[in-house]
C-alpha cells in the first residue's frame, strides 16, 4: 500500500510539472523560442501571489484570479517590447536574452524580498485528505492541483485545435511569412502566445508556492523539470506534456522512497533513459 | 484610361545590397488580367512580393486604390484588398484544407467569397475539407492556395507561378477558373514561366528582364519575336 501512495503522489505532482512544461512547449511550438527565464517567471508569479495575499488578504488559491492576468500582461509586454526583437534566423540571441532575464529576475527578487524562503498559506486545505482504499490516501490540495493541470492542458489543447486563435498560432508556427500574407501580425501573435504561456506559469507558480517553500533562487530547477517533461512527452500534443510531467513526478517519488537523496537523481535518470531510447519523446510531432 | 486599381511607379527593390528591381512601372485597371513574364531571376516574384508588402519599398512607389502602400507590412496590405498566392503554394502543413481556407478569411473583408463559394469554384476540395492540406495532390494544393487567397475577398489577386510543377491538364483546369474570379470583381496579376498560358489568360503583358520592364503591350499585339527578344535580351 505504501508504494500505491507513493505512485499516486508522484502522479499528482506530475500535474504541476506538466504545467511548468506546457508554457515552455507552447512558446517553443509557436515561435521556436527557448525561454531560459521560464523557471524564474514561475517564481516571480509565486511572489506576485504572495504580495496579493498579503495586501488583499485573499486565499492563495483565489489569488490565481489576480496573478493570471498580471502575468499575462507581463508576457504580452515582454514579448512585444523585448523578445520579438531577438527573434530571427539566429537561435542564439533569444537564448542569451532570456538567460539575462533569468539573472535579472532572480536578483530583483533577491533585492525586494531577500533570500528568506517563503510560503503561501492556504489554510486547512493544505493538510486535508481522504481515504480511497485500504491505507490509500489522497491529499485534497495535490488532487486539486492535478485536476487544474488537466483542465489547463485540456484547455490549451482545445484552444490550439478548435479556435481561430489556435489556428493562427499553428499557421504562424508553420510559416511566419505566409501567415503575414493572411493578415496575421506575427509580433502580436507571438505576444499573445507569451501571454498565454505566462498565464499558465501564473497558475503553476501559485500551486508551487502553496505546496513548497520558495526563494528567489529556485527558478532554474523548475525550468529543468519543465524541460524534462517537455522532452519526455514530445512536442506532438499537450497531453504528451502531461504524460511527461507524470513520468517525471513518479520517477522522483520512487527515487525519494528508495533513498531521500535520490529524488532528483531518479527524475533525471528517467529523463536520460527516455532521451536515449526515444529521443523524439513519447508523443512526437507527426511530420506531414 | 480609367483610374488604375494598382499603380506601380518606378519601383526599386533590394535584397540587402543586391538590387532586384530597377524603376519598374506597371498599371492594373479594375477587372483587368495582367501577366508578368520573364526568365528565372528577372524579378517577377520580387515584384509580387513588393506589391503584397512582403518586401517593403518606397511609400509612394506603389499606389493601390489611390493610396500609397509601398511601406505597408504584408498583414496590413491584405486588409486593403491585395492577396498573394505564393510561389510553391506554401500551405500551412499542420492545418486541414478547411482551416487553410479559414485562415485566409480571417482578415474579415466583406465580399463575394466564403467557404461555400470556394467549394463551388473547386468542388473537389469540398470532399477533402477535413484532410491535412499536405495529403492533397499538387493541383489540389494549388486550388487551396488560390482559395485561401480569395477568402480575403481581394480586389487584386496576385498569382505567382500557379502552373509550376503541375500536369498540363491540371494547369488548364486551374486556369479555367480564373475568368470566374475576374467576374466576381477581382483584378489579377499572373506571373508565369509558361508564356502561351500567360498570353491566353491576360489582357496586358509585361516582360521583365534583369529587373527592368523590357517589353509591355496588350496580349494580342505582342509578336513572338518581340517577346523572345525581351526574354533573352536582343
Coordinates of C-alpha atoms in Angstrom, one line a residue:
Chain A
X1 CA 0.0 0.0 0.0
X2 CA 2.9 2.3 0.7
X3 CA 4.0 2.1 -2.9
X4 CA 0.5 2.8 -4.2
X5 CA 0.5 6.0 -2.1
X6 CA 3.9 6.9 -3.5
X7 CA 2.9 6.5 -7.1
X8 CA -0.3 8.4 -6.6
X9 CA 1.7 11.3 -5.1
X10 CA 4.1 11.1 -8.0
X11 CA 1.3 11.3 -10.5
X12 CA -0.3 14.2 -8.7
X13 CA 2.9 16.3 -8.6
X14 CA 3.3 15.4 -12.2
X15 CA 0.4 17.7 -12.9
X16 CA 2.5 20.6 -11.6
X17 CA 5.5 19.6 -13.7
X18 CA 3.1 19.4 -16.7
X19 CA 2.0 23.0 -16.0
X20 CA 5.7 24.1 -15.9
X21 CA 6.2 22.3 -19.2
X22 CA 3.1 23.4 -21.0
X23 CA 4.1 27.1 -21.1
X24 CA 7.6 26.2 -22.4
X25 CA 6.2 23.8 -25.1
X26 CA 3.7 26.4 -26.2
X27 CA 6.1 29.2 -27.0
X28 CA 8.7 26.8 -28.4
X29 CA 6.0 25.4 -30.6
X30 CA 4.7 28.8 -31.8
X31 CA 8.0 30.8 -32.2
X32 CA 10.9 28.4 -31.6
X33 CA 11.9 30.4 -28.6
X34 CA 13.6 28.6 -25.7
X35 CA 12.8 30.6 -22.6
X36 CA 15.6 30.2 -20.1
X37 CA 13.8 32.6 -17.8
X38 CA 10.7 30.3 -17.6
X39 CA 11.5 29.0 -14.2
X40 CA 12.2 32.4 -12.8
X41 CA 8.9 33.7 -14.2
X42 CA 7.3 30.8 -12.2
X43 CA 9.0 32.1 -9.1
X44 CA 8.0 35.7 -10.0
X45 CA 4.4 34.5 -10.2
X46 CA 4.8 33.0 -6.7
X47 CA 6.0 36.3 -5.3
X48 CA 3.2 38.2 -7.0
X49 CA 0.8 35.8 -5.4
X50 CA 2.5 36.4 -2.1
X51 CA 2.1 40.2 -2.4
X52 CA -1.6 39.7 -3.5
X53 CA -2.4 37.6 -0.5
X54 CA -0.5 39.9 1.9
X55 CA -2.2 43.1 0.7
X56 CA -5.7 41.8 -0.2
X57 CA -5.9 39.1 2.4
X58 CA -7.1 36.7 -0.3
X59 CA -6.7 32.9 0.0
X60 CA -3.8 32.0 -2.3
X61 CA -5.9 29.8 -4.4
X62 CA -8.2 32.7 -5.1
X63 CA -5.2 34.9 -5.8
X64 CA -4.8 32.9 -9.0
X65 CA -7.6 35.2 -10.4
X66 CA -5.4 38.2 -9.8
X67 CA -2.0 36.7 -10.7
X68 CA -3.1 35.2 -14.0
X69 CA -4.0 38.5 -15.7
X70 CA -0.9 40.2 -14.3
X71 CA 1.4 37.6 -15.6
X72 CA -0.4 37.5 -19.0
X73 CA 0.1 41.3 -19.3
X74 CA 3.8 40.9 -18.3
X75 CA 4.1 38.2 -21.0
X76 CA 2.5 40.4 -23.7
X77 CA 4.7 43.3 -22.8
X78 CA 7.8 41.3 -22.5
X79 CA 7.3 39.7 -26.0
X80 CA 6.3 43.0 -27.7
X81 CA 8.9 45.1 -26.1
X82 CA 11.9 42.8 -25.9
X83 CA 11.7 39.2 -27.1
X84 CA 10.3 40.0 -30.6
X85 CA 13.4 41.9 -31.3
X86 CA 15.6 38.9 -30.6
X87 CA 13.8 36.5 -32.9
X88 CA 15.3 35.8 -36.3
X89 CA 17.3 33.3 -38.2
X90 CA 19.8 33.0 -35.4
X91 CA 18.7 31.0 -32.4
X92 CA 21.4 32.4 -30.1
X93 CA 20.0 36.0 -29.3
X94 CA 16.7 34.8 -27.7
X95 CA 18.7 32.3 -25.6
X96 CA 21.1 34.9 -24.4
X97 CA 18.4 37.5 -23.7
X98 CA 16.2 35.1 -21.7
X99 CA 19.3 33.9 -19.8
X100 CA 20.0 37.5 -18.9
X101 CA 16.4 38.0 -18.0
X102 CA 16.7 35.0 -15.7
X103 CA 19.6 36.6 -13.9
X104 CA 17.8 40.0 -13.6
X105 CA 14.6 38.4 -12.2
X106 CA 16.5 36.4 -9.6
X107 CA 18.4 39.4 -8.4
X108 CA 15.5 41.8 -8.5
X109 CA 13.5 39.3 -6.3
X110 CA 16.5 39.0 -4.0
X111 CA 16.6 42.8 -3.6
X112 CA 12.9 43.1 -3.0
X113 CA 12.2 40.0 -0.9
X114 CA 15.6 38.9 0.5
X115 CA 16.8 35.3 0.3
X116 CA 14.4 34.1 3.0
X117 CA 12.3 31.2 2.0
X118 CA 8.6 32.0 1.9
X119 CA 5.4 30.0 1.7
X120 CA 1.8 30.7 0.7
X121 CA -0.6 29.6 3.4
X122 CA -3.8 28.1 2.0
X123 CA -5.3 27.1 5.3
X124 CA -6.9 23.8 6.2
X125 CA -7.0 22.6 2.6
X126 CA -3.2 22.1 2.8
X127 CA -3.5 19.1 5.1
X128 CA -6.9 17.8 4.2
X129 CA -7.0 14.4 2.7
X130 CA -9.4 11.5 2.2
X131 CA -9.1 7.7 2.0
X132 CA -9.9 5.9 -1.2
X133 CA -9.0 2.4 -0.2
X134 CA -7.3 0.3 2.5
X135 CA -4.4 2.5 3.6
X136 CA -4.5 4.7 0.4
X137 CA -4.9 8.4 1.0
X138 CA -5.2 11.3 -1.4
X139 CA -4.4 14.9 -0.4
X140 CA -7.1 17.4 -1.4
X141 CA -4.6 20.0 -2.5
X142 CA -2.4 17.7 -4.7
X143 CA -5.6 16.4 -6.2
X144 CA -6.9 19.9 -6.9
X145 CA -3.6 20.8 -8.4
X146 CA -3.8 17.7 -10.7
X147 CA -7.3 18.5 -11.7
X148 CA -6.4 22.1 -12.5
X149 CA -3.4 20.8 -14.5
X150 CA -5.7 18.6 -16.6
X151 CA -8.1 21.5 -17.1
X152 CA -5.2 23.8 -18.2
X153 CA -3.8 21.3 -20.6
X154 CA -7.1 20.3 -22.0
X155 CA -8.0 23.9 -22.4
X156 CA -4.7 24.6 -24.2
X157 CA -5.4 21.6 -26.5
X158 CA -8.9 22.8 -27.3
X159 CA -7.6 26.4 -27.9
X160 CA -4.9 25.1 -30.2
X161 CA -7.1 22.8 -32.3
X162 CA -10.6 24.3 -32.1
X163 CA -10.3 28.1 -32.1
X164 CA -9.4 30.8 -34.6
X165 CA -6.6 31.9 -32.2
X166 CA -5.2 28.4 -32.1
X167 CA -5.4 28.2 -35.9
X168 CA -3.4 31.5 -36.1
X169 CA -0.8 30.0 -33.7
X170 CA -0.4 26.9 -35.8
X171 CA -0.3 28.8 -39.1
X172 CA 2.4 31.2 -37.7
X173 CA 4.4 28.3 -36.4
X174 CA 4.2 26.6 -39.8
X175 CA 5.2 29.6 -41.9
X176 CA 5.6 33.1 -40.5
X177 CA 6.0 34.9 -43.8
X178 CA 2.9 33.4 -45.3
X179 CA 0.9 33.9 -42.1
X180 CA 1.6 37.6 -42.6
X181 CA 0.2 37.4 -46.1
X182 CA -3.0 36.2 -44.4
X183 CA -3.2 39.4 -42.4
X184 CA -1.7 37.9 -39.2
X185 CA 0.7 40.3 -37.5
X186 CA 3.3 37.9 -36.1
X187 CA 4.5 40.3 -33.4
X188 CA 1.0 40.3 -32.0
X189 CA 0.5 36.6 -32.4
X190 CA 3.8 35.9 -30.6
X191 CA 2.9 38.3 -27.8
X192 CA -0.4 36.5 -27.3
X193 CA 1.4 33.2 -27.2
X194 CA 3.8 34.5 -24.5
X195 CA 0.8 36.0 -22.6
X196 CA -0.9 32.6 -22.6
X197 CA 2.4 30.9 -21.6
X198 CA 2.8 33.2 -18.6
X199 CA -0.9 32.8 -17.7
X200 CA -0.2 29.0 -17.3
X201 CA 3.0 30.0 -15.4
X202 CA 0.9 32.0 -13.0
X203 CA -1.3 29.0 -12.1
X204 CA 1.8 26.8 -11.8
X205 CA 3.6 29.4 -9.6
X206 CA 0.7 29.7 -7.2
X207 CA 0.4 25.9 -6.7
X208 CA 4.2 25.7 -6.3
X209 CA 4.1 28.4 -3.7
X210 CA 1.4 26.7 -1.7
X211 CA 3.0 23.2 -1.7
X212 CA 6.6 24.1 -1.0
X213 CA 8.8 26.8 0.4
X214 CA 10.2 29.1 -2.3
X215 CA 13.0 31.7 -2.5
X216 CA 14.4 33.7 -5.4
X217 CA 16.9 31.1 -6.4
X218 CA 14.7 28.1 -7.1
X219 CA 13.7 29.1 -10.7
X220 CA 16.3 27.3 -12.7
X221 CA 15.5 23.9 -11.1
X222 CA 11.8 24.4 -12.1
X223 CA 13.0 25.2 -15.7
X224 CA 14.8 21.9 -15.8
X225 CA 11.7 20.0 -14.6
X226 CA 9.7 21.7 -17.3
X227 CA 12.3 20.9 -20.0
X228 CA 12.5 17.3 -18.9
X229 CA 8.7 16.9 -19.0
X230 CA 8.5 18.5 -22.5
X231 CA 11.2 16.2 -23.9
X232 CA 9.8 13.1 -22.3
X233 CA 6.4 13.9 -23.6
X234 CA 7.4 15.0 -27.1
X235 CA 6.1 18.1 -28.9
X236 CA 3.2 16.4 -30.7
X237 CA 0.4 17.1 -28.2
X238 CA -0.2 19.0 -25.0
X239 CA -1.3 15.6 -23.5
X240 CA 2.2 14.4 -24.1
X241 CA 3.4 17.1 -21.8
X242 CA 1.1 15.8 -19.1
X243 CA 2.4 12.3 -19.6
X244 CA 6.0 13.7 -19.4
X245 CA 5.2 15.5 -16.2
X246 CA 3.6 12.4 -14.6
X247 CA 6.6 10.2 -15.6
X248 CA 9.0 12.7 -14.1
X249 CA 6.8 13.0 -10.9
X250 CA 6.5 9.3 -10.4
X251 CA 10.2 8.7 -11.0
X252 CA 11.1 11.3 -8.4
X253 CA 8.6 9.8 -5.9
X254 CA 10.0 6.3 -6.3
X255 CA 13.6 7.6 -6.1
X256 CA 12.8 9.5 -2.9
X257 CA 11.3 6.4 -1.4
X258 CA 14.4 4.3 -2.0
X259 CA 16.7 7.0 -0.6
X260 CA 15.6 10.6 0.2
X261 CA 18.7 11.9 -1.6
X262 CA 17.7 10.2 -4.9
X263 CA 14.6 12.1 -5.6
X264 CA 16.1 14.5 -8.2
X265 CA 18.5 11.9 -9.4
X266 CA 15.8 9.4 -10.2
X267 CA 13.9 12.1 -12.2
X268 CA 17.0 12.9 -14.2
X269 CA 17.7 9.2 -14.9
X270 CA 14.2 8.6 -16.1
X271 CA 14.6 11.6 -18.4
X272 CA 18.0 10.4 -19.7
X273 CA 16.6 6.9 -20.3
X274 CA 13.8 8.2 -22.4
X275 CA 16.1 10.6 -24.2
X276 CA 18.3 7.6 -25.0
X277 CA 15.7 5.2 -26.2
X278 CA 13.1 7.6 -27.7
X279 CA 14.8 10.9 -28.3
X280 CA 11.7 12.3 -30.1
X281 CA 9.7 11.8 -26.9
X282 CA 6.6 9.6 -26.2
X283 CA 4.2 11.7 -28.3
X284 CA 6.3 13.1 -31.1
X285 CA 5.1 15.7 -33.6
X286 CA 4.0 13.9 -36.7
X287 CA 5.6 15.5 -39.8
X288 CA 3.1 15.7 -42.6
Chain B
X1 CA -7.6 55.0 -69.4
X2 CA -9.7 54.6 -66.3
X3 CA -8.2 55.3 -62.9
X4 CA -5.9 52.3 -62.3
X5 CA -6.5 50.0 -59.3
X6 CA -2.8 49.4 -58.9
X7 CA -0.2 51.9 -60.0
X8 CA 3.4 50.9 -59.5
X9 CA 5.7 53.8 -60.2
X10 CA 9.5 53.5 -60.7
X11 CA 9.8 50.7 -58.1
X12 CA 13.2 49.7 -56.9
X13 CA 13.7 46.6 -54.7
X14 CA 16.7 45.3 -52.8
X15 CA 17.8 42.2 -51.1
X16 CA 20.5 43.7 -48.8
X17 CA 22.9 45.3 -51.2
X18 CA 21.6 43.4 -54.2
X19 CA 19.2 45.3 -56.3
X20 CA 16.5 43.1 -57.8
X21 CA 14.2 45.7 -59.5
X22 CA 15.2 48.9 -61.2
X23 CA 12.5 51.5 -61.8
X24 CA 9.7 49.1 -62.6
X25 CA 6.3 50.7 -63.5
X26 CA 3.1 48.8 -64.0
X27 CA -0.6 49.5 -64.0
X28 CA -3.6 47.3 -63.5
X29 CA -7.1 48.6 -64.3
X30 CA -10.1 47.3 -62.4
X31 CA -11.2 43.9 -63.9
X32 CA -8.0 43.5 -65.8
X33 CA -5.8 40.5 -66.0
X34 CA -2.1 41.4 -66.3
X35 CA 0.6 38.8 -67.0
X36 CA 4.2 39.3 -65.9
X37 CA 6.6 37.1 -67.8
X38 CA 10.3 36.8 -67.8
X39 CA 13.2 34.4 -67.3
X40 CA 14.3 33.0 -64.0
X41 CA 15.7 35.7 -61.7
X42 CA 14.1 38.5 -63.8
X43 CA 12.4 39.9 -60.7
X44 CA 8.8 38.6 -61.2
X45 CA 8.3 37.2 -57.7
X46 CA 10.1 40.1 -56.2
X47 CA 7.6 42.4 -57.9
X48 CA 4.7 40.5 -56.5
X49 CA 6.3 40.4 -53.0
X50 CA 6.7 44.2 -53.1
X51 CA 3.1 44.7 -54.1
X52 CA 1.9 42.3 -51.4
X53 CA 4.0 44.0 -48.7
X54 CA 6.3 41.0 -48.1
X55 CA 9.1 43.3 -49.2
X56 CA 8.9 46.9 -48.2
X57 CA 9.6 49.6 -50.6
X58 CA 9.3 53.4 -51.0
X59 CA 6.0 54.6 -49.8
X60 CA 4.8 56.2 -53.0
X61 CA 6.2 53.5 -55.3
X62 CA 3.0 51.6 -55.0
X63 CA -0.4 53.2 -55.1
X64 CA -3.4 50.9 -54.5
X65 CA -6.9 52.4 -54.9
X66 CA -5.1 55.8 -54.9
X67 CA -3.5 55.2 -51.5
X68 CA 0.3 54.7 -51.1
X69 CA 1.0 51.2 -49.8
X70 CA 4.7 50.8 -50.6
X71 CA 5.8 51.0 -47.0
X72 CA 3.0 48.9 -45.5
X73 CA 3.6 45.5 -44.0
X74 CA 2.0 42.4 -45.6
X75 CA -0.5 42.0 -42.8
X76 CA -1.8 45.5 -43.4
X77 CA -1.8 45.2 -47.2
X78 CA -4.0 42.2 -47.3
X79 CA -6.6 44.1 -45.3
X80 CA -6.7 46.7 -48.1
X81 CA -7.5 44.1 -50.6
X82 CA -4.4 42.6 -52.1
X83 CA -3.9 38.8 -51.7
X84 CA -0.9 36.8 -52.9
X85 CA -0.9 33.1 -54.0
X86 CA 2.8 32.5 -53.2
X87 CA 5.1 30.6 -55.4
X88 CA 5.2 26.9 -54.4
X89 CA 1.7 27.2 -52.8
X90 CA 3.1 27.2 -49.2
X91 CA 0.0 25.8 -47.5
X92 CA 0.1 25.6 -43.7
X93 CA 1.1 21.9 -43.2
X94 CA -0.4 21.5 -39.8
X95 CA -3.8 22.9 -40.8
X96 CA -6.6 21.0 -42.6
X97 CA -7.8 22.1 -46.1
X98 CA -10.7 24.0 -44.5
X99 CA -8.5 25.6 -41.8
X100 CA -6.2 26.8 -44.5
X101 CA -9.2 28.5 -46.2
X102 CA -10.5 29.9 -42.9
X103 CA -7.2 31.4 -42.1
X104 CA -7.2 33.2 -45.4
X105 CA -10.5 34.7 -44.5
X106 CA -9.6 35.9 -41.0
X107 CA -9.0 39.5 -42.1
X108 CA -12.8 39.7 -42.4
X109 CA -13.0 41.7 -45.6
X110 CA -16.6 41.6 -46.9
X111 CA -17.2 40.4 -50.4
X112 CA -18.4 37.5 -52.6
X113 CA -16.1 34.8 -51.4
X114 CA -16.8 32.5 -48.5
X115 CA -16.2 28.8 -47.8
X116 CA -19.3 27.7 -49.7
X117 CA -18.3 29.8 -52.8
X118 CA -14.7 28.4 -52.8
X119 CA -16.1 24.9 -52.7
X120 CA -18.4 25.8 -55.6
X121 CA -15.3 27.0 -57.5
X122 CA -13.2 23.9 -56.7
X123 CA -15.7 21.1 -55.9
X124 CA -13.1 18.5 -55.2
X125 CA -11.9 20.5 -52.2
X126 CA -15.3 20.1 -50.5
X127 CA -15.0 16.3 -50.2
X128 CA -11.5 16.7 -48.8
X129 CA -12.1 19.6 -46.5
X130 CA -11.0 17.9 -43.3
X131 CA -7.9 16.1 -44.5
X132 CA -4.4 17.6 -43.8
X133 CA -3.5 20.0 -46.6
X134 CA -0.3 18.1 -47.3
X135 CA -2.1 14.9 -48.3
X136 CA -3.6 16.6 -51.4
X137 CA -2.2 16.3 -54.9
X138 CA -0.2 19.3 -56.3
X139 CA -3.1 20.6 -58.3
X140 CA -5.5 20.4 -55.4
X141 CA -3.0 22.1 -53.2
X142 CA -2.8 24.9 -55.7
X143 CA -6.6 25.2 -55.6
X144 CA -6.4 25.5 -51.8
X145 CA -3.7 28.2 -52.2
X146 CA -5.9 30.2 -54.6
X147 CA -9.0 29.6 -52.4
X148 CA -7.1 30.7 -49.3
X149 CA -6.1 34.0 -51.0
X150 CA -9.7 34.5 -52.3
X151 CA -11.1 34.2 -48.8
X152 CA -9.8 37.6 -48.0
X153 CA -12.0 39.0 -50.9
X154 CA -9.2 40.8 -52.6
X155 CA -9.7 43.5 -55.2
X156 CA -6.4 42.4 -56.6
X157 CA -5.2 38.7 -56.7
X158 CA -1.5 38.1 -57.3
X159 CA -0.8 34.6 -58.6
X160 CA 2.9 33.5 -58.5
X161 CA 3.6 30.7 -61.0
X162 CA 0.4 28.8 -60.3
X163 CA 1.3 26.3 -63.1
X164 CA 4.6 25.4 -61.6
X165 CA 5.1 21.6 -61.3
X166 CA 1.5 20.8 -62.4
X167 CA 0.5 18.4 -65.2
X168 CA -0.8 20.3 -68.3
X169 CA -4.3 19.0 -67.8
X170 CA -4.3 20.4 -64.2
X171 CA -2.9 23.7 -65.4
X172 CA -5.8 24.0 -67.9
X173 CA -8.2 23.2 -65.1
X174 CA -6.7 25.8 -62.7
X175 CA -6.6 28.5 -65.5
X176 CA -10.1 27.6 -66.4
X177 CA -11.3 29.0 -63.1
X178 CA -9.6 32.4 -63.4
X179 CA -12.3 34.0 -65.5
X180 CA -14.9 33.3 -62.8
X181 CA -12.6 35.0 -60.3
X182 CA -12.4 38.1 -62.5
X183 CA -16.2 38.0 -62.9
X184 CA -16.6 38.3 -59.2
X185 CA -14.7 41.6 -59.3
X186 CA -11.0 40.8 -58.7
X187 CA -8.3 42.1 -60.9
X188 CA -5.4 39.6 -61.5
X189 CA -1.7 39.7 -61.9
X190 CA -0.3 36.4 -63.0
X191 CA 3.4 35.7 -63.0
X192 CA 4.2 32.8 -65.4
X193 CA 7.0 31.0 -67.0
X194 CA 4.5 29.4 -69.4
X195 CA 4.2 32.2 -71.9
X196 CA 1.5 30.6 -74.0
X197 CA -0.7 30.1 -70.9
X198 CA 0.0 33.7 -69.8
X199 CA -0.8 35.3 -73.2
X200 CA -4.0 33.3 -73.4
X201 CA -5.2 34.4 -69.9
X202 CA -4.1 38.0 -69.9
X203 CA -5.3 41.3 -71.3
X204 CA -2.0 43.0 -70.9
X205 CA 1.6 41.7 -70.6
X206 CA 4.7 43.0 -69.0
X207 CA 8.0 41.2 -69.7
X208 CA 10.8 41.7 -67.1
X209 CA 14.4 41.2 -67.9
X210 CA 17.1 41.5 -65.2
X211 CA 14.8 43.7 -63.0
X212 CA 13.6 46.1 -65.7
X213 CA 10.5 46.2 -67.8
X214 CA 11.8 45.1 -71.3
X215 CA 8.5 45.0 -73.1
X216 CA 4.9 45.8 -72.5
X217 CA 1.8 45.7 -74.6
X218 CA -1.7 44.2 -74.9
X219 CA -1.7 40.4 -75.1
X220 CA -3.0 40.3 -78.6
X221 CA -0.5 42.6 -80.2
X222 CA 2.9 41.2 -79.0
X223 CA 4.8 39.1 -81.5
X224 CA 6.7 36.1 -80.6
X225 CA 9.9 37.7 -81.9
X226 CA 9.4 40.8 -79.7
X227 CA 8.8 38.5 -76.6
X228 CA 11.8 36.3 -77.2
X229 CA 13.9 39.4 -77.7
X230 CA 12.6 40.8 -74.4
X231 CA 13.0 37.5 -72.7
X232 CA 16.6 36.8 -73.5
X233 CA 17.9 40.2 -74.5
X234 CA 18.5 41.2 -78.0

